[in-house]
CSV table of C-alpha atoms in Angstrom, one decimal:
chain,number,residue,atom,x,y,z
A,1,MET,CA,129.9,57.1,32.2
A,2,GLU,CA,133.6,57.2,32.6
A,3,LEU,CA,133.5,60.6,34.4
A,4,ARG,CA,130.7,59.4,36.7
A,5,HIS,CA,132.8,56.3,37.6
A,6,GLU,CA,135.9,58.4,38.3
A,7,LEU,CA,133.9,60.7,40.5
A,8,ILE,CA,132.4,57.8,42.5
A,9,GLU,CA,135.9,56.3,42.9
A,10,GLY,CA,137.4,59.7,44.0
A,11,ARG,CA,139.7,60.0,41.0
A,12,ALA,CA,138.1,63.2,39.8
A,13,GLU,CA,137.4,66.5,41.5
A,14,LEU,CA,134.5,68.8,41.4
A,15,PRO,CA,135.3,72.2,39.8
A,16,ARG,CA,135.8,74.8,42.5
A,17,VAL,CA,133.6,77.4,40.8
A,18,GLY,CA,130.9,79.5,42.3
A,19,ALA,CA,130.5,80.8,45.8
A,20,VAL,CA,128.2,81.5,48.7
A,21,VAL,CA,128.1,85.2,49.3
A,22,PRO,CA,126.2,87.6,51.5
A,23,ALA,CA,122.9,88.8,50.0
A,24,ARG,CA,121.9,92.4,49.7
A,25,GLY,CA,118.7,91.8,51.7
A,26,VAL,CA,117.7,89.9,54.8
A,27,HIS,CA,115.7,87.1,53.3
A,28,PRO,CA,117.8,85.2,52.4
A,29,PRO,CA,121.0,86.4,54.2
A,30,TYR,CA,123.2,84.4,51.7
A,31,VAL,CA,122.9,83.5,48.0
A,32,VAL,CA,124.7,81.0,45.7
A,33,VAL,CA,126.4,82.4,42.6
A,34,ASN,CA,128.0,80.6,39.7
A,35,ALA,CA,131.4,81.0,38.1
A,36,TYR,CA,130.3,84.3,36.5
A,37,ASP,CA,129.0,85.7,39.8
A,38,ASP,CA,125.5,85.3,38.6
A,39,GLU,CA,122.9,84.4,41.2
A,40,ILE,CA,121.5,80.9,40.8
A,41,GLU,CA,117.8,81.6,40.5
A,42,ALA,CA,116.6,78.2,41.6
A,43,ALA,CA,118.6,78.3,44.9
A,44,THR,CA,117.6,81.7,46.1
A,45,PRO,CA,113.9,81.1,46.7
A,46,TYR,CA,114.7,77.9,48.7
A,47,LEU,CA,117.2,79.8,50.9
A,48,ARG,CA,114.6,82.5,51.3
A,49,ASP,CA,112.1,80.0,52.5
A,50,LEU,CA,114.6,78.7,55.1
A,51,ALA,CA,115.1,82.2,56.4
A,52,LEU,CA,111.4,82.9,56.5
A,53,ASN,CA,111.0,79.7,58.5
A,54,ASP,CA,113.2,81.2,61.2
A,55,CYS,CA,116.4,79.3,60.4
A,56,SER,CA,119.5,81.1,61.6
A,57,PRO,CA,121.7,82.9,59.1
A,58,LEU,CA,124.4,80.3,59.7
A,59,THR,CA,122.0,77.5,58.8
A,60,VAL,CA,121.1,79.2,55.6
A,61,ARG,CA,124.8,79.6,54.8
A,62,SER,CA,125.4,75.9,55.5
A,63,TYR,CA,122.5,74.9,53.2
A,64,GLY,CA,123.9,77.3,50.6
A,65,TYR,CA,127.2,75.5,50.5
A,66,GLY,CA,125.4,72.2,50.2
A,67,LEU,CA,123.5,73.5,47.2
A,68,LEU,CA,126.8,74.9,45.7
A,69,ARG,CA,128.4,71.4,45.9
A,70,TRP,CA,125.3,69.9,44.2
A,71,PHE,CA,125.3,72.5,41.4
A,72,ARG,CA,129.1,72.0,40.9
A,73,LEU,CA,128.4,68.3,40.2
A,74,LEU,CA,125.5,69.1,37.8
A,75,TRP,CA,127.6,71.6,35.9
A,76,LEU,CA,130.4,69.1,35.6
A,77,LEU,CA,128.0,66.3,34.4
A,78,GLY,CA,126.1,68.7,32.1
A,79,VAL,CA,122.7,68.0,33.7
A,80,ALA,CA,120.1,70.7,34.4
A,81,TRP,CA,118.9,70.8,38.0
A,82,GLU,CA,115.3,70.0,37.1
A,83,ARG,CA,116.4,66.9,35.2
A,84,ALA,CA,118.5,65.4,37.9
A,85,THR,CA,117.7,61.9,39.0
A,86,GLU,CA,118.8,59.4,41.7
A,87,ALA,CA,121.8,58.5,39.5
A,88,GLU,CA,123.3,62.0,40.0
A,89,VAL,CA,122.6,61.8,43.8
A,90,ALA,CA,124.5,58.5,43.8
A,91,VAL,CA,127.5,60.0,42.1
A,92,LEU,CA,127.6,62.8,44.7
A,93,ALA,CA,127.3,60.3,47.6
A,94,GLY,CA,130.1,58.2,46.1
A,95,TRP,CA,132.3,61.2,45.6
A,96,LEU,CA,131.8,62.4,49.2
A,97,ARG,CA,132.7,58.9,50.4
A,98,THR,CA,136.0,58.8,48.6
A,99,ALA,CA,137.1,62.4,48.1
A,100,SER,CA,139.5,64.1,50.6
A,101,ASN,CA,138.0,66.8,52.7
A,102,PRO,CA,140.0,70.1,52.4
A,103,GLN,CA,139.1,71.0,56.0
A,104,ARG,CA,141.1,67.9,57.1
A,105,GLN,CA,144.3,69.1,55.4
A,106,ARG,CA,145.2,71.5,58.3
A,107,THR,CA,146.5,68.9,60.7
A,108,ARG,CA,150.0,69.5,62.0
A,109,ALA,CA,153.0,67.5,60.9
A,110,GLY,CA,153.6,64.5,63.1
A,111,GLY,CA,150.0,64.5,64.5
A,112,ASP,CA,147.7,61.5,64.8
A,113,ALA,CA,146.8,59.8,61.5
A,114,PRO,CA,143.3,60.5,60.2
A,115,GLY,CA,140.8,58.0,61.7
A,116,SER,CA,143.2,56.8,64.4
A,117,VAL,CA,142.3,56.8,68.1
A,118,ASN,CA,144.2,59.0,70.5
A,119,LEU,CA,145.5,56.7,73.3
A,120,ARG,CA,145.3,59.4,76.0
A,121,THR,CA,141.7,60.6,75.3
A,122,GLY,CA,140.2,57.6,73.7
A,123,LYS,CA,138.7,59.9,71.0
A,124,PRO,CA,139.0,59.0,67.3
A,125,THR,CA,140.7,61.6,65.1
A,126,LEU,CA,138.6,62.9,62.2
A,127,ARG,CA,138.9,60.8,59.1
A,128,ALA,CA,140.6,62.3,56.0
A,129,GLY,CA,137.3,62.3,53.9
A,130,TYR,CA,133.8,63.5,54.6
A,131,ALA,CA,132.1,62.2,57.7
A,132,PRO,CA,128.9,60.1,57.4
A,133,ARG,CA,126.9,62.9,59.1
A,134,THR,CA,128.2,65.4,56.5
A,135,ILE,CA,127.1,63.1,53.6
A,136,ASN,CA,123.7,62.6,55.2
A,137,HIS,CA,123.4,66.4,55.7
A,138,ALA,CA,124.3,66.9,52.0
A,139,LEU,CA,121.5,64.6,51.0
A,140,SER,CA,119.1,66.3,53.3
A,141,VAL,CA,119.9,69.7,51.7
A,142,ILE,CA,119.2,68.3,48.2
A,143,SER,CA,116.1,66.6,49.3
A,144,GLY,CA,114.7,69.8,50.9
A,145,PHE,CA,115.6,71.8,47.8
A,146,TYR,CA,113.6,69.5,45.5
A,147,GLY,CA,110.8,69.1,48.0
A,148,TYR,CA,110.4,72.9,48.1
A,149,HIS,CA,110.3,73.1,44.3
A,150,ALA,CA,107.9,70.2,44.1
A,151,HIS,CA,105.6,72.0,46.5
A,152,LYS,CA,105.8,75.1,44.3
A,153,GLY,CA,105.2,73.1,41.1
A,154,ASN,CA,108.7,73.3,39.7
A,155,GLY,CA,111.3,70.7,39.0
A,156,PRO,CA,110.8,66.9,38.9
A,157,VAL,CA,107.7,65.3,40.4
A,158,VAL,CA,109.8,62.6,42.1
A,159,ASN,CA,112.4,63.7,44.6
A,160,PRO,CA,115.8,62.4,43.3
A,161,VAL,CA,117.0,61.7,46.9
A,162,PRO,CA,115.7,58.3,48.1
A,163,VAL,CA,113.5,58.2,51.2
A,164,SER,CA,112.7,55.4,53.7
A,165,PRO,CA,108.9,54.9,54.0
A,166,GLN,CA,109.4,52.7,57.0
A,167,ARG,CA,111.3,55.5,58.8
A,168,ARG,CA,108.7,58.1,57.9
A,169,ARG,CA,105.9,55.9,59.2
A,170,ALA,CA,107.8,55.3,62.5
A,171,LEU,CA,108.5,59.0,63.1
A,172,ALA,CA,105.0,60.2,62.1
A,173,HIS,CA,103.3,59.4,65.4
A,174,ARG,CA,106.3,58.9,67.7
A,175,SER,CA,106.2,60.4,71.2
A,176,PRO,CA,109.4,62.0,72.4
A,177,LEU,CA,109.2,59.9,75.6
A,178,GLU,CA,109.2,56.6,73.6
A,179,PRO,CA,112.5,55.0,72.7
A,180,ARG,CA,113.8,55.6,69.3
A,181,ALA,CA,112.5,53.1,66.8
A,182,VAL,CA,115.0,51.0,64.9
A,183,VAL,CA,114.2,51.4,61.2
A,184,GLY,CA,116.1,50.8,58.0
A,185,ARG,CA,118.1,53.6,56.4
A,186,ALA,CA,117.1,55.0,53.0
A,187,ARG,CA,119.3,54.2,50.1
A,188,LEU,CA,122.5,56.2,49.9
A,189,ARG,CA,122.2,57.3,53.6
A,190,GLN,CA,125.3,56.5,55.6
A,191,LYS,CA,125.5,54.6,58.8
A,192,VAL,CA,126.3,56.9,61.7
A,193,SER,CA,127.7,55.4,64.9
A,194,ASP,CA,126.0,56.6,68.1
A,195,ARG,CA,129.0,57.2,70.3
A,196,PRO,CA,128.4,58.5,73.8
A,197,PRO,CA,129.7,62.0,74.5
A,198,ARG,CA,133.3,62.2,75.5
A,199,SER,CA,133.9,64.1,78.7
A,200,ILE,CA,137.3,64.9,80.1
A,201,PRO,CA,138.4,62.7,83.1
A,202,ASP,CA,139.4,64.6,86.2
A,203,LEU,CA,143.2,63.8,85.9
A,204,LEU,CA,143.3,64.9,82.3
A,205,TRP,CA,141.2,68.0,83.1
A,206,ASP,CA,143.8,69.0,85.7
A,207,GLU,CA,146.6,68.7,83.1
A,208,LEU,CA,144.6,70.7,80.6
A,209,PHE,CA,143.8,73.4,83.1
A,210,ASP,CA,147.5,73.7,84.1
A,211,ARG,CA,148.5,74.3,80.5
A,212,MET,CA,146.4,77.5,80.4
A,213,GLY,CA,148.9,80.3,80.2
A,214,CYS,CA,146.9,83.3,81.7
A,215,GLU,CA,144.1,84.1,84.0
A,216,ARG,CA,141.8,84.8,81.0
A,217,ASP,CA,142.1,81.2,79.7
A,218,ARG,CA,141.8,79.7,83.1
A,219,ALA,CA,138.6,81.7,83.7
A,220,LEU,CA,137.2,80.6,80.4
A,221,LEU,CA,137.8,77.0,81.2
A,222,GLU,CA,136.1,77.4,84.6
A,223,PHE,CA,133.1,78.9,83.0
A,224,TYR,CA,132.9,76.3,80.3
A,225,VAL,CA,133.1,73.3,82.6
A,226,SER,CA,130.7,74.8,85.3
A,227,SER,CA,128.1,76.4,83.1
A,228,GLY,CA,128.0,74.1,80.1
A,229,ALA,CA,127.7,77.1,77.8
A,230,ARG,CA,128.7,76.5,74.2
A,231,ALA,CA,131.9,78.0,72.9
A,232,VAL,CA,130.4,80.8,70.9
A,233,GLU,CA,127.8,81.6,73.5
A,234,LEU,CA,130.4,82.2,76.3
A,235,LEU,CA,132.7,84.3,74.0
A,236,GLY,CA,129.8,86.7,73.3
A,237,VAL,CA,129.2,87.5,77.0
A,238,GLY,CA,129.4,91.2,77.7
A,239,VAL,CA,129.7,93.3,80.9
A,240,ASN,CA,125.9,93.7,81.1
A,241,ASP,CA,125.5,89.9,80.9
A,242,ILE,CA,127.3,89.1,84.2
A,243,ASP,CA,125.1,88.8,87.3
A,244,TRP,CA,127.8,88.8,90.1
A,245,ALA,CA,125.3,88.5,92.9
A,246,GLY,CA,123.3,85.7,91.3
A,247,GLN,CA,126.4,83.8,90.2
A,248,ARG,CA,125.1,83.5,86.6
A,249,ILE,CA,125.7,84.9,83.1
A,250,TYR,CA,123.4,85.6,80.3
A,251,VAL,CA,124.1,84.1,76.8
A,252,ILE,CA,122.4,84.1,73.5
A,253,SER,CA,121.3,80.5,73.2
A,254,LYS,CA,122.1,78.7,70.0
A,255,GLY,CA,118.8,76.9,69.7
A,256,THR,CA,116.3,79.7,70.6
A,257,ARG,CA,118.5,82.7,69.9
A,258,GLU,CA,117.1,84.1,73.1
A,259,ARG,CA,119.0,85.7,76.0
A,260,GLU,CA,119.0,83.1,78.7
A,261,ALA,CA,120.5,82.8,82.2
A,262,VAL,CA,123.2,80.2,82.8
A,263,PRO,CA,124.6,79.5,86.3
A,264,ALA,CA,128.3,79.1,86.9
A,265,SER,CA,130.5,78.1,89.8
A,266,PRO,CA,131.8,80.7,92.3
A,267,GLN,CA,135.4,79.8,91.3
A,268,ALA,CA,134.6,80.9,87.8
A,269,PHE,CA,133.6,84.3,88.9
A,270,VAL,CA,136.6,84.6,91.2
A,271,ARG,CA,138.9,83.9,88.2
A,272,LEU,CA,136.9,86.3,86.1
A,273,ALA,CA,137.4,89.0,88.7
A,274,ARG,CA,141.1,88.4,88.6
A,275,TYR,CA,141.2,88.6,84.9
A,276,LEU,CA,139.3,91.9,84.8
A,277,ASP,CA,141.6,93.3,87.5
A,278,GLU,CA,144.6,92.5,85.2
A,279,VAL,CA,143.2,93.9,82.0
A,280,GLY,CA,140.5,96.3,83.1
A,281,THR,CA,136.8,96.2,82.4
A,282,PRO,CA,135.8,96.8,78.7
A,283,SER,CA,133.0,99.1,77.7
A,284,ARG,CA,129.5,98.0,78.3
A,285,ASP,CA,128.7,97.1,74.7
A,286,GLU,CA,131.8,95.0,74.2
A,287,PRO,CA,132.5,91.3,75.0
A,288,VAL,CA,134.4,90.6,78.2
A,289,TRP,CA,136.9,88.3,76.7
A,290,ARG,CA,139.6,90.2,74.8
A,291,THR,CA,142.8,89.3,72.9
A,292,ARG,CA,146.1,89.7,74.7
A,293,SER,CA,148.3,90.7,71.8
A,294,GLY,CA,147.9,93.3,69.0
A,295,SER,CA,145.0,95.7,68.9
A,296,ASP,CA,142.3,95.4,71.5
A,297,ARG,CA,139.5,93.3,70.0
A,298,PRO,CA,137.1,90.5,71.1
A,299,LEU,CA,138.5,87.0,71.5
A,300,SER,CA,137.1,85.0,68.5
A,301,TYR,CA,136.1,81.4,68.4
A,302,TRP,CA,139.1,80.5,66.2
A,303,ALA,CA,141.5,82.2,68.6
A,304,MET,CA,140.0,80.1,71.5
A,305,ARG,CA,140.2,77.0,69.3
A,306,ARG,CA,143.9,77.7,68.8
A,307,ILE,CA,144.4,78.0,72.5
A,308,MET,CA,143.0,74.4,72.9
A,309,GLN,CA,145.2,73.2,70.0
A,310,ARG,CA,148.4,74.5,71.6
A,311,ALA,CA,147.5,72.7,74.8
A,312,ASN,CA,146.7,69.5,72.9
A,313,GLU,CA,150.1,69.7,71.2
A,314,LEU,CA,151.8,69.8,74.6
A,315,LEU,CA,149.7,67.1,76.2
A,316,GLY,CA,149.4,64.7,73.2
A,317,THR,CA,145.6,64.9,73.4
A,318,ASN,CA,142.8,65.9,71.0
A,319,TRP,CA,140.2,67.7,73.1
A,320,THR,CA,137.9,70.2,71.5
A,321,LEU,CA,136.0,73.1,72.8
A,322,HIS,CA,132.7,71.2,72.7
A,323,ASP,CA,134.3,68.5,74.9
A,324,LEU,CA,134.2,71.1,77.7
A,325,ARG,CA,130.4,71.3,77.4
A,326,HIS,CA,130.3,67.4,77.4
A,327,THR,CA,132.4,67.5,80.6
A,328,ALA,CA,130.0,69.9,82.3
A,329,ALA,CA,127.0,67.9,81.4
A,330,SER,CA,128.6,64.6,82.5
A,331,ARG,CA,129.7,66.1,85.9
A,332,MET,CA,126.2,67.4,86.5
A,333,ALA,CA,124.4,64.2,85.5
A,334,ASN,CA,126.6,61.9,87.4
A,335,GLY,CA,127.4,64.0,90.5
A,336,GLY,CA,124.4,62.8,92.4
A,337,LYS,CA,123.2,66.4,93.3
A,338,LEU,CA,121.0,67.3,90.3
A,339,THR,CA,118.1,65.4,88.8
A,340,PRO,CA,118.1,64.8,85.0
A,341,VAL,CA,115.4,67.4,84.6
A,342,GLU,CA,117.5,70.0,86.3
A,343,VAL,CA,120.5,69.1,84.2
A,344,GLN,CA,118.3,69.4,81.1
A,345,ALA,CA,117.3,72.9,82.2
A,346,ILE,CA,120.9,74.1,82.8
A,347,MET,CA,122.2,72.6,79.6
A,348,ARG,CA,119.2,73.9,77.7
A,349,HIS,CA,118.6,70.5,76.0
A,350,ALA,CA,115.3,70.4,74.0
A,351,ASN,CA,114.9,66.7,74.7
A,352,ILE,CA,115.4,64.8,78.0
A,353,GLN,CA,116.8,61.9,76.0
A,354,THR,CA,119.8,64.1,75.0
A,355,THR,CA,120.5,64.6,78.7
A,356,SER,CA,120.2,60.9,79.5
A,357,ARG,CA,123.1,60.2,77.1
A,358,TYR,CA,125.4,61.6,79.8
A,359,LEU,CA,124.2,59.0,82.4
A,360,THR,CA,126.9,56.5,81.4
A,361,ALA,CA,129.9,54.8,83.0
A,362,ARG,CA,133.3,55.2,81.4
A,363,VAL,CA,136.2,52.8,81.6
A,364,GLU,CA,138.6,55.6,82.3
A,365,GLU,CA,136.7,56.7,85.3
A,366,MET,CA,136.5,53.2,86.7
A,367,PHE,CA,140.2,52.5,86.7
A,368,ASP,CA,140.6,52.3,90.4
A,369,LYS,CA,137.7,49.9,90.8
A,370,LEU,CA,138.9,47.8,87.9
A,371,ALA,CA,142.4,47.6,89.4
A,372,GLU,CA,141.0,46.4,92.7
A,373,HIS,CA,138.8,43.9,90.9
A,374,TYR,CA,141.7,42.5,88.9
A,375,SER,CA,144.1,42.3,92.0
A,376,THR,CA,141.6,40.5,94.2
A,377,PRO,CA,142.7,36.9,94.7
A,378,ARG,CA,140.4,34.1,94.0
A,379,PRO,CA,138.6,32.9,97.1
A,380,ALA,CA,140.2,29.8,98.7
A,381,THR,CA,138.0,26.7,98.8
A,382,SER,CA,137.2,25.5,102.3
A,383,TYR,CA,135.1,22.7,103.8
A,384,PRO,CA,133.5,22.3,107.2
A,385,THR,CA,135.6,20.6,109.9
A,386,GLY,CA,135.0,17.0,110.8
A,387,TYR,CA,135.2,15.6,107.3
A,388,SER,CA,138.0,13.3,106.2
A,389,ALA,CA,140.3,14.6,103.5
A,390,ASP,CA,140.0,11.3,101.6
A,391,ASP,CA,136.2,11.6,101.6
A,392,ILE,CA,136.3,15.2,100.3
A,393,LYS,CA,138.7,14.2,97.5
A,394,ALA,CA,136.5,11.3,96.5
A,395,VAL,CA,133.3,13.4,96.4
A,396,PHE,CA,134.6,16.8,95.0
A,397,GLY,CA,137.8,15.6,93.3
A,398,ALA,CA,139.9,18.1,95.3
């Protein structure tokens, strides 16, 4: 019991043993191994089932890491996976709430404190520990794992992860056009705040754009903010994916994994042409965006992320690559030229309610109107002519 209490309070660490490694086959693309590099037999069929249900390899990999964290806890507690109960799930939830996230230890010296709000952007900095969404995802992975084995007749009959019957009943017959029902959370599930998407105001966007040091980076930002393409989608665009006459590019969509057309602004294509004039056109089977130093290779997501980080360090901001997609959607939704259905088609949102989240007013964008409102003097009190000042004072107290 002492070890469990220390884990819940964040005073003990999970052993960093085991790994998620590529599999030899396709189904699943990844497997979970223990400290002796032996494959965890209970995890593999669940990951295989995810792959057969058309989950992307990255989703399978993410679920694999969720299972690895769960098995690390069970190994430490000496509990077999088929004998786990809600008590072990509670220990994991408590540890995730209090433990430090190693991914948050890469912040630069002198940067914003974890959890603080950047005064220039209004965006909160990531907290030092695990986010509520991460904890809920971890619980969903474990719940799916035991649900799969219960369906196959293995493991415990009762899923150790608590569920909310009220939520399941509310979602069972819900139309996507209806507003989301307010239901209670299941035990151990974390409260997730529903913040509106943070787009970049025009003045801060101009500053960010001016910090781009080459034509490649300026062209990338133009495509991001005019097409709404995701970071990885745009970086994978090749020569054959550019329709110069139609002013559009073709990307492999994250959701459908299909090749889809995405329109972009004429200015984006002008800057792309300038960039290609500088560096030359790559071969037809290579991505357009290339590195500028070292050997010639495609520009990776992490390299583009570092470009944004350098600009943030100079500007004192904390914008991310996904904020560029939010900015594109916000401009389209609030520009008055496109209908919400058209914005949904361009952004490739599966649900119109996702698009409607961008139809919001932001305080930063109403600064001039607020300044005019605050500076407007109070209207002076006046009375019709012909009345005596003594009578007005007697009646109205003025």
